[in-house]
PDB file of C-alpha atoms in Angstrom:
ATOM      1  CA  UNK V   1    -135.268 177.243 231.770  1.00  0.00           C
ATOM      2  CA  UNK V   2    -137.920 177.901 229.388  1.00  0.00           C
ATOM      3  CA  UNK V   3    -138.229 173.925 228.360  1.00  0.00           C
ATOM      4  CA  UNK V   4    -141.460 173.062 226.980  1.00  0.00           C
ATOM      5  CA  UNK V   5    -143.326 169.359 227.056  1.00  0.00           C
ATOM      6  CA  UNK V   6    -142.890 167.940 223.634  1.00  0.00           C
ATOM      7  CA  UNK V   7    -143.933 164.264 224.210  1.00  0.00           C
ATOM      8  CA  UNK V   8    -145.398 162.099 227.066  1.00  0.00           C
ATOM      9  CA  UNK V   9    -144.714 158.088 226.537  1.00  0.00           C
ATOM     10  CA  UNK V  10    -145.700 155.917 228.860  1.00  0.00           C
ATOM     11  CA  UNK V  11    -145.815 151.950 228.987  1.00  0.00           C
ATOM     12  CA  UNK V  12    -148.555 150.368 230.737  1.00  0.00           C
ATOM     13  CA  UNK V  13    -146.904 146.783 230.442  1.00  0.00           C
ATOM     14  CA  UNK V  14    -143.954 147.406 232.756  1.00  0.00           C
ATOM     15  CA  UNK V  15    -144.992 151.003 233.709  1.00  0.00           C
ATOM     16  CA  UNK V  16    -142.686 153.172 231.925  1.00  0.00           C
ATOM     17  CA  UNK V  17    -142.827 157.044 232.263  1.00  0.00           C
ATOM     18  CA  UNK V  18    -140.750 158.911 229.602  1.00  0.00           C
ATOM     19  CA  UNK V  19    -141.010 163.025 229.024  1.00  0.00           C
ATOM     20  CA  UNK V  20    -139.470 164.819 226.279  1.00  0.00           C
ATOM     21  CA  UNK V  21    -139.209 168.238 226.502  1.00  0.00           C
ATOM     22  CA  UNK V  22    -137.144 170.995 225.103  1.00  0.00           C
ATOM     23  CA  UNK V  23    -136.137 174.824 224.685  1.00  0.00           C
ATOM     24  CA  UNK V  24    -134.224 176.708 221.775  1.00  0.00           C
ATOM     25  CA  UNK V  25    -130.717 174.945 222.520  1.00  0.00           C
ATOM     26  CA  UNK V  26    -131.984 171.470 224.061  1.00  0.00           C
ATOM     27  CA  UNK V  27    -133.908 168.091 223.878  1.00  0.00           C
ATOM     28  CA  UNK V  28    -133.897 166.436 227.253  1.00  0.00           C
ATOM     29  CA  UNK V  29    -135.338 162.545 226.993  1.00  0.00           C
ATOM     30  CA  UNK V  30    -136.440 162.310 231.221  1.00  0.00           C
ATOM     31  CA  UNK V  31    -137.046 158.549 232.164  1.00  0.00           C
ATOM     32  CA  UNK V  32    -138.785 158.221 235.843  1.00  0.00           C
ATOM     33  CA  UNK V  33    -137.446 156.051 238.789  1.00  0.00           C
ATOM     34  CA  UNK V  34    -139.074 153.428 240.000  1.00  0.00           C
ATOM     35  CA  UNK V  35    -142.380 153.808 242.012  1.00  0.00           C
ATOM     36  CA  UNK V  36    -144.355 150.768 241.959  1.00  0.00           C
ATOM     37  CA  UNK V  37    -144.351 147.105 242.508  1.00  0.00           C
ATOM     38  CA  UNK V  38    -144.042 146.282 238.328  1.00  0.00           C
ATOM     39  CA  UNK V  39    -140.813 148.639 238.621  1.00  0.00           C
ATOM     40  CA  UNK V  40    -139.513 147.051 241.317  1.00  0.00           C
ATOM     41  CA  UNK V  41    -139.750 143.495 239.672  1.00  0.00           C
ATOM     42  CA  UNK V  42    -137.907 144.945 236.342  1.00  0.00           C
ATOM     43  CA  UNK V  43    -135.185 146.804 239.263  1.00  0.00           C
ATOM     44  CA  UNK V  44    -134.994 142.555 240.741  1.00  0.00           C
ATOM     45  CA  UNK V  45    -134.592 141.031 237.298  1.00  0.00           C
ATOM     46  CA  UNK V  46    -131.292 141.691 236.554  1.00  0.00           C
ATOM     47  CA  UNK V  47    -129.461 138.237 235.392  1.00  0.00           C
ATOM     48  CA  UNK V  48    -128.332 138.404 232.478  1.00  0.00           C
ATOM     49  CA  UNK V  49    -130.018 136.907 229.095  1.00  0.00           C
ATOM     50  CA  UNK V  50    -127.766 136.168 226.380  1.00  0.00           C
ATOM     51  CA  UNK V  51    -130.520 136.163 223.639  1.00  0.00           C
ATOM     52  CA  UNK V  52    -131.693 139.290 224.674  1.00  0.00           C
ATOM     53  CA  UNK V  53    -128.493 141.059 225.308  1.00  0.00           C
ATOM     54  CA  UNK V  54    -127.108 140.032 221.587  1.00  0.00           C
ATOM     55  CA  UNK V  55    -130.624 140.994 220.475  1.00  0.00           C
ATOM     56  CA  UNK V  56    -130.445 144.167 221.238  1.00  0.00           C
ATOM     57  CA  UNK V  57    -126.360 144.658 220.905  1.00  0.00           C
ATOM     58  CA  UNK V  58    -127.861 144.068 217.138  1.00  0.00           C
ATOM     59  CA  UNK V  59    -130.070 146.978 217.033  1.00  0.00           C
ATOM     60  CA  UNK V  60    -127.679 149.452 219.073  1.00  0.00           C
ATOM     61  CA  UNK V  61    -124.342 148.928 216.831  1.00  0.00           C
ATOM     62  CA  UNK V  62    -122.477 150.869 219.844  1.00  0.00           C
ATOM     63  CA  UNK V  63    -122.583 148.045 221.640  1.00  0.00           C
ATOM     64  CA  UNK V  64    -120.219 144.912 221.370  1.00  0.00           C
ATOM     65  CA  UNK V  65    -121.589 141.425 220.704  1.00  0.00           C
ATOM     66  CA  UNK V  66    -121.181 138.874 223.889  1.00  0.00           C
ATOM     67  CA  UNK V  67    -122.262 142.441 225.859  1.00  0.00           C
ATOM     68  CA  UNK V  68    -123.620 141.568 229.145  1.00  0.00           C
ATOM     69  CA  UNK V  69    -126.383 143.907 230.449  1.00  0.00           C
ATOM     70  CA  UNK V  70    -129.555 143.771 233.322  1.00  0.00           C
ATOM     71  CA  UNK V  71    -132.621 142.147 231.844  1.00  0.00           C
ATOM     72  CA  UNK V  72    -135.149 144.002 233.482  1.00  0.00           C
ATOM     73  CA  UNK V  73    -133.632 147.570 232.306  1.00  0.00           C
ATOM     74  CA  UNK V  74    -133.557 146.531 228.704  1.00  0.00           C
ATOM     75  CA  UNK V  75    -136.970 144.650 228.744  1.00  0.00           C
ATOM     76  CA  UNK V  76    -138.364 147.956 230.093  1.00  0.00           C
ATOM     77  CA  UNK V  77    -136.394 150.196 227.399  1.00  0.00           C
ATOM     78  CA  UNK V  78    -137.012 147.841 225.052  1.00  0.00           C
ATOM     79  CA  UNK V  79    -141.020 147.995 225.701  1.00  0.00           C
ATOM     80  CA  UNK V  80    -140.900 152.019 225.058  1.00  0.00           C
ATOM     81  CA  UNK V  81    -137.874 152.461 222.261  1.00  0.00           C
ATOM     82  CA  UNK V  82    -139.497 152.908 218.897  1.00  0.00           C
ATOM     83  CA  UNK V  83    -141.812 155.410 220.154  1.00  0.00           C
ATOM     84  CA  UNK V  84    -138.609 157.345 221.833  1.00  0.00           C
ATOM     85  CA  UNK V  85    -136.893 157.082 218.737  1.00  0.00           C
ATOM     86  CA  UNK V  86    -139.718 158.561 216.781  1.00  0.00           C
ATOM     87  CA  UNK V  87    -140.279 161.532 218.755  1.00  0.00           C
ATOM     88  CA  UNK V  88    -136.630 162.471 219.012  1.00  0.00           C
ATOM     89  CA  UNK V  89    -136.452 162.213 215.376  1.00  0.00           C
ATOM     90  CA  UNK V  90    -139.665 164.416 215.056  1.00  0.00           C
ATOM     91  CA  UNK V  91    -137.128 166.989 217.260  1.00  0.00           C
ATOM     92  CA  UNK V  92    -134.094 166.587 215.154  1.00  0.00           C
ATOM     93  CA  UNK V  93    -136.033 167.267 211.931  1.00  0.00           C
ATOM     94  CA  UNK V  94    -137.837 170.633 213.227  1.00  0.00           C
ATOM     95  CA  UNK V  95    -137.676 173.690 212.379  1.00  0.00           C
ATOM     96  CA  UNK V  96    -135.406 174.236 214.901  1.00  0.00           C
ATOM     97  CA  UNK V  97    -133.721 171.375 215.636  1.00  0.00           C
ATOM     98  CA  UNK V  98    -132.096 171.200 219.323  1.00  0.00           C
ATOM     99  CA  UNK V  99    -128.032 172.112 219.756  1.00  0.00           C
ATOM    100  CA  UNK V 100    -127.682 169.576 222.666  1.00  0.00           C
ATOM    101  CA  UNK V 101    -129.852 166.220 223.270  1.00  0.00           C
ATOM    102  CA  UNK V 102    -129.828 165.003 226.554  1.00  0.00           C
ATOM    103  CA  UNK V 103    -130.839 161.662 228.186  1.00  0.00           C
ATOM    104  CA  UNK V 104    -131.845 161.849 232.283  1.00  0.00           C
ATOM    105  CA  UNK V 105    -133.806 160.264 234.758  1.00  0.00           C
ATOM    106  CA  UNK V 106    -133.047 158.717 238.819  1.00  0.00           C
ATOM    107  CA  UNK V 107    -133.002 155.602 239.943  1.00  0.00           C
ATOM    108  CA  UNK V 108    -134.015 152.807 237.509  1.00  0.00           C
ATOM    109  CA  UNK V 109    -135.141 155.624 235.428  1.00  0.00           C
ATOM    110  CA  UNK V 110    -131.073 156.715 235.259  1.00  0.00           C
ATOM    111  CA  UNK V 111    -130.279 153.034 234.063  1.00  0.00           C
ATOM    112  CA  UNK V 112    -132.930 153.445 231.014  1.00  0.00           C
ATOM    113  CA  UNK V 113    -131.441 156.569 230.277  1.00  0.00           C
ATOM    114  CA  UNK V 114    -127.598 155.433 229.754  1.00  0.00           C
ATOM    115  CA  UNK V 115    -129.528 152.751 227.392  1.00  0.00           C
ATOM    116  CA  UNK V 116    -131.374 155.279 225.619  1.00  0.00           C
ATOM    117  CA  UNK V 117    -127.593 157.560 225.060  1.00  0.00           C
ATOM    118  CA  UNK V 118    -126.502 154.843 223.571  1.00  0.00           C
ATOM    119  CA  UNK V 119    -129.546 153.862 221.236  1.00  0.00           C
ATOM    120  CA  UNK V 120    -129.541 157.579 219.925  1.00  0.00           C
ATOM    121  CA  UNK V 121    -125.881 157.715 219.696  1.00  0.00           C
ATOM    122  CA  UNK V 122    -126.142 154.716 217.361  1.00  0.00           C
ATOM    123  CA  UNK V 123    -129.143 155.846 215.288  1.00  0.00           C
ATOM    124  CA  UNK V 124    -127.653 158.870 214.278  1.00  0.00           C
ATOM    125  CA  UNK V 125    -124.265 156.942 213.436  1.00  0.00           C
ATOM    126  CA  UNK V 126    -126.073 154.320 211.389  1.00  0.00           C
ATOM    127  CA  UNK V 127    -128.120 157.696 209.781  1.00  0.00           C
ATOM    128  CA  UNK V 128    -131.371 156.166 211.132  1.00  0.00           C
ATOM    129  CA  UNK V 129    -131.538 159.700 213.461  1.00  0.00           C
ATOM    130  CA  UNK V 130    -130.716 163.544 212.031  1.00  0.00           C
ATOM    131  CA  UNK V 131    -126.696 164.339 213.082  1.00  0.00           C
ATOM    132  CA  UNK V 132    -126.799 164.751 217.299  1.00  0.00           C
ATOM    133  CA  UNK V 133    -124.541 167.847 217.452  1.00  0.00           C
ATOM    134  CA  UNK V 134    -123.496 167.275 221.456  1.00  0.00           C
ATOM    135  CA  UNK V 135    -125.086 164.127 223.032  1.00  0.00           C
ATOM    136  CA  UNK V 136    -124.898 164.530 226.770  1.00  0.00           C
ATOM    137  CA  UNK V 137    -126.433 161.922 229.979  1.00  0.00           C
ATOM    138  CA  UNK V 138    -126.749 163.285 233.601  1.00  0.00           C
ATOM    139  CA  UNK V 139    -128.239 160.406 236.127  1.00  0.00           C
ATOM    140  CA  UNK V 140    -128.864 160.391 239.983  1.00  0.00           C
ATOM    141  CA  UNK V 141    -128.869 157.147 241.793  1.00  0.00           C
ATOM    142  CA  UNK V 142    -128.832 155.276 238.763  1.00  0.00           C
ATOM    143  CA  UNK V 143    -127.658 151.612 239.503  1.00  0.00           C
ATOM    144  CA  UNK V 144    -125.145 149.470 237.321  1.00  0.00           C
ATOM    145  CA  UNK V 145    -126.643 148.084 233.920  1.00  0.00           C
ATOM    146  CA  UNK V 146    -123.793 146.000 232.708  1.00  0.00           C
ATOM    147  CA  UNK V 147    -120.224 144.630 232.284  1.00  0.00           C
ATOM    148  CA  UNK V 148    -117.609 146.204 231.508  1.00  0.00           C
ATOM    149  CA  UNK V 149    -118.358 145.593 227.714  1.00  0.00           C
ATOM    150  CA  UNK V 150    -121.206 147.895 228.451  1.00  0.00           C
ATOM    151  CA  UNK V 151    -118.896 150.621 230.205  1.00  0.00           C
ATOM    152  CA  UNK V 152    -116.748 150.874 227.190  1.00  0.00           C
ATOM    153  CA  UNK V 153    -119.085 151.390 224.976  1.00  0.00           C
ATOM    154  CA  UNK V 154    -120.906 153.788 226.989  1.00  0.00           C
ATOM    155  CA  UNK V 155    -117.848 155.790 227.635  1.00  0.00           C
ATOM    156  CA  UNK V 156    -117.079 155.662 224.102  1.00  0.00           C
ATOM    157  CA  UNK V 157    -119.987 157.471 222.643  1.00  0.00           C
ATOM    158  CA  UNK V 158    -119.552 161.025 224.299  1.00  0.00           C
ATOM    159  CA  UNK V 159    -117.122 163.528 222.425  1.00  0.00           C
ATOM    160  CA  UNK V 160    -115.512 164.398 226.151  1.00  0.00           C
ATOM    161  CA  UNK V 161    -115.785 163.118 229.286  1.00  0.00           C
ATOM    162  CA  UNK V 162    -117.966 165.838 230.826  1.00  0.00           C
ATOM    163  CA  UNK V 163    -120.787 165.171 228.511  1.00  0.00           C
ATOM    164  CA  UNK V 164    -121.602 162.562 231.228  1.00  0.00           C
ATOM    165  CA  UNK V 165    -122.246 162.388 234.539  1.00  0.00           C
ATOM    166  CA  UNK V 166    -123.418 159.454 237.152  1.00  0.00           C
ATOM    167  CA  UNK V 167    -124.350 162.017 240.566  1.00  0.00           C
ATOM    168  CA  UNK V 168    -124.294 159.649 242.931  1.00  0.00           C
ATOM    169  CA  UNK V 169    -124.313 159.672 246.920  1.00  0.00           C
ATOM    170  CA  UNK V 170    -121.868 157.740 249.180  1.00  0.00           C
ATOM    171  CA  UNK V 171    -124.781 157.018 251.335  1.00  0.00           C
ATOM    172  CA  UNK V 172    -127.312 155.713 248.797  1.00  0.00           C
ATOM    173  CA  UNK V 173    -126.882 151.825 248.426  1.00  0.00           C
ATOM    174  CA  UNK V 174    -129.072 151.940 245.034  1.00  0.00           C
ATOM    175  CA  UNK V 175    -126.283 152.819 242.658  1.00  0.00           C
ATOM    176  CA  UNK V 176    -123.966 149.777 243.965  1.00  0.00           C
ATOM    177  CA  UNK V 177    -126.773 147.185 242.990  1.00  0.00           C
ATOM    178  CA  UNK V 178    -126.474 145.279 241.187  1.00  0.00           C
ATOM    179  CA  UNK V 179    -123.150 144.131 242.869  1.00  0.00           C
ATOM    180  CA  UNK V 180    -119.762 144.559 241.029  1.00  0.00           C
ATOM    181  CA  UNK V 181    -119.214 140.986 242.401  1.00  0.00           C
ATOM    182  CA  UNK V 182    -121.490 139.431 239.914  1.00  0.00           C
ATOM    183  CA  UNK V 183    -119.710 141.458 236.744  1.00  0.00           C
ATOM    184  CA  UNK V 184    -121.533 144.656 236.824  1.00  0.00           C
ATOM    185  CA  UNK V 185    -119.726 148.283 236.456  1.00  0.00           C
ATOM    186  CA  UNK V 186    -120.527 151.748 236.622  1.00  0.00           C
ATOM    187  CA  UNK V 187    -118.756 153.417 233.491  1.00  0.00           C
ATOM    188  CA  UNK V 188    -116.083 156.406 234.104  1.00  0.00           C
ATOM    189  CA  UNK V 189    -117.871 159.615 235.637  1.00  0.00           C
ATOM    190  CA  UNK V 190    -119.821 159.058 238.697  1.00  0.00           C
ATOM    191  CA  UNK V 191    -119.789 161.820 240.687  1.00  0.00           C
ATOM    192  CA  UNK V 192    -119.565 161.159 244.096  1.00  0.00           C
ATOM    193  CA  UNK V 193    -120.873 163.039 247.140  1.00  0.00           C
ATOM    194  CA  UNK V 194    -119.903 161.787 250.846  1.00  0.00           C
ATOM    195  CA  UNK V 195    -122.125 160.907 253.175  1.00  0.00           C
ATOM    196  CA  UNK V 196    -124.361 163.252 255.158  1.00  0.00           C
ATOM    197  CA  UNK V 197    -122.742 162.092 258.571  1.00  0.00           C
ATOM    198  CA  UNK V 198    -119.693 163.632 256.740  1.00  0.00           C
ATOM    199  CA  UNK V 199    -120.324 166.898 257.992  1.00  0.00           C
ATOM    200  CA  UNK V 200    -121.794 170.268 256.386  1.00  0.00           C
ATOM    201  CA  UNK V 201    -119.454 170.148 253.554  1.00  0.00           C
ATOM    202  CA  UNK V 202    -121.429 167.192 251.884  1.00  0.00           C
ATOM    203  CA  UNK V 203    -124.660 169.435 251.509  1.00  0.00           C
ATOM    204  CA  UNK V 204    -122.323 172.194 250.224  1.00  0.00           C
ATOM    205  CA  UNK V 205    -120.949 170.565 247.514  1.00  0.00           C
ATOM    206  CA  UNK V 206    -117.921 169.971 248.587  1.00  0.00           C
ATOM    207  CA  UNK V 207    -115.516 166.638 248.531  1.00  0.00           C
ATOM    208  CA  UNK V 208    -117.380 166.427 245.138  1.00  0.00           C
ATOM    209  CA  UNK V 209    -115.233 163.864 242.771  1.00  0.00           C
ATOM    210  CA  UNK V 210    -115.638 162.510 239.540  1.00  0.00           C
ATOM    211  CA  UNK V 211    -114.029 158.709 238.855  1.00  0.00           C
ATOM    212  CA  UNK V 212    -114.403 155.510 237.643  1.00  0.00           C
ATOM    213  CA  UNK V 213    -117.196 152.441 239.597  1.00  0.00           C
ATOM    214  CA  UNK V 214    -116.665 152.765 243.825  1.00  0.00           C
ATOM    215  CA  UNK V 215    -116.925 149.850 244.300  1.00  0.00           C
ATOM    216  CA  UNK V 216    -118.937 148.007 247.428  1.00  0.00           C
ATOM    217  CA  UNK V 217    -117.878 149.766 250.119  1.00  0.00           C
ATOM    218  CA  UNK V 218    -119.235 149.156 253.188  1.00  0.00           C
ATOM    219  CA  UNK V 219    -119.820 152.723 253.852  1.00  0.00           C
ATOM    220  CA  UNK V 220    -122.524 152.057 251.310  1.00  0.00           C
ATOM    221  CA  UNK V 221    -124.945 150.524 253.716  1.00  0.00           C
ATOM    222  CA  UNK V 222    -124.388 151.872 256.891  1.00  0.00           C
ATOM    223  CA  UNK V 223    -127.651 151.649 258.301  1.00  0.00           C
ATOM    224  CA  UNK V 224    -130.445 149.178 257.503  1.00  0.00           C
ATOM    225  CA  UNK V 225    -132.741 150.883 255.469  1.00  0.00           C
ATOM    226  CA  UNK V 226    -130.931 154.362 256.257  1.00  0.00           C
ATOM    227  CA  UNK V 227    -130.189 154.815 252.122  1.00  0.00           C
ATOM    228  CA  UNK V 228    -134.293 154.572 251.344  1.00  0.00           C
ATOM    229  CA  UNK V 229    -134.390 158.138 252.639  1.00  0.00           C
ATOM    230  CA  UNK V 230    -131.400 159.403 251.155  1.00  0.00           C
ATOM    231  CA  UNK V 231    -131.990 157.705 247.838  1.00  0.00           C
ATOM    232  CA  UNK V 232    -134.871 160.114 247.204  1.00  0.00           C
ATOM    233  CA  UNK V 233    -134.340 162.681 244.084  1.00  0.00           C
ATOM    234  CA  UNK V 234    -135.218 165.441 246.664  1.00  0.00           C
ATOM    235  CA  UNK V 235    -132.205 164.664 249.298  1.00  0.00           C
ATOM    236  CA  UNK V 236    -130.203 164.569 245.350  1.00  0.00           C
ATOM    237  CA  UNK V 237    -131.514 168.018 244.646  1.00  0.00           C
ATOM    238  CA  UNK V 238    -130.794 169.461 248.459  1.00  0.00           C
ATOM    239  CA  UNK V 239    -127.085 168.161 248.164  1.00  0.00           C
TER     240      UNK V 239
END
């Protein structure tokens, strides 16, 4: 699609892996999933700390004081946001400034995205960031990253609905961590494909639904490690 590789940021301290990259109509801000033991500690750390969570409620105006969000995910965003920041305002002050910005990634990488939407979102309402004519966040297998506080405010940031997207897959256990018992929630607009086991119509595309947090279901972990394989970006892309 013609996208070019504007800016490479990567975090040694918690191994963070961002890529800009863009083409005449579009930034896209791609955060990688997790793929190492460091990333898998940030995925395990997800109680929630107060201090943190007002601390950086206080720097992203979008969100509402008393938020509750996963420690690990903002630690790691945290650890690679003023560098983000500065390249996407680099973009926005071009020459050619991109039409649509767009905020991606899988996995944990999906979770770091949502928190970089609403970062940017908030910049450029504060003025801090050039005007963002059409803000947009696609994820795969991203799990949840807060309460419903966080939801909200994700929800609210978008000018309509289908400027963002959670793909997820009724057979991948990753998105439903960490649990909506303990006060986590996906916002509105994961899209959800059915299980493979489902039949031929699940790698077509069809039974393809957009809605608010599934839930737990059981169907979620239907085989012990079964969802590793399916949790990959490539079984994402082949559905």
């Amino acid at each position: 699609q013609g996208l070019k590789l504007v800016a490479e940021i990567i975090d040694e301290s918690l191994s963070g892996h961002v890529l800009l990259a863009r083409n005449e109509s579009a930034l896209v801000v791609t955060f990688r999933g997790s793929c190492n033991i460091q990333n898998v500690l940030t995925d395990l750390d997800y109680r929630d700390d107060p201090a943190l969570s007002e601390a950086f409620a206080a720097q992203v105006s979008a969100l509402p004081q008393g938020v509750r969000m996963h420690r690990g995910f903002v630690h790691a965003y945290s650890a690679m946001r003023g560098r983000i920041l500065s390249e996407v305002r680099r973009e926005l002050r071009g020459p050619s400034p991109p039409v649509d910005l767009i905020t991606t990634g899988h996995s944990m990488g999906g979770a770091l995205a949502m928190l970089c939407a609403l970062d940017i979102a908030s910049a450029a309402e504060s003025g801090h960031l050039a005007t963002v004519p059409r803000l947009r966040s696609y994820t795969f297998a991203a799990p949840r990253v807060g309460d419903a506080a966080f939801a909200e405010a994700f929800e609210g940031i978008f000018h309509t609905a289908s400027d963002h997207w959670a793909l997820q897959l009724g057979d991948d256990a990753v998105p439903h961590l960490p649990f909506a018992a303990w006060g986590f929630i996906h916002p509105d607009g994961v899209g959800l494909l059915p299980p493979a086991e489902s039949g031929d119509s699940a790698r077509d595309g069809l039974g393809f639904t957009r809605g608010g947090d599934p839930g737990d279901p059981e169907s979620a972990f239907p085989r012990p490690g079964s969802w590793v394989d399916c949790h990959d970006i490539e079984e994402y892309m082949a559905r």
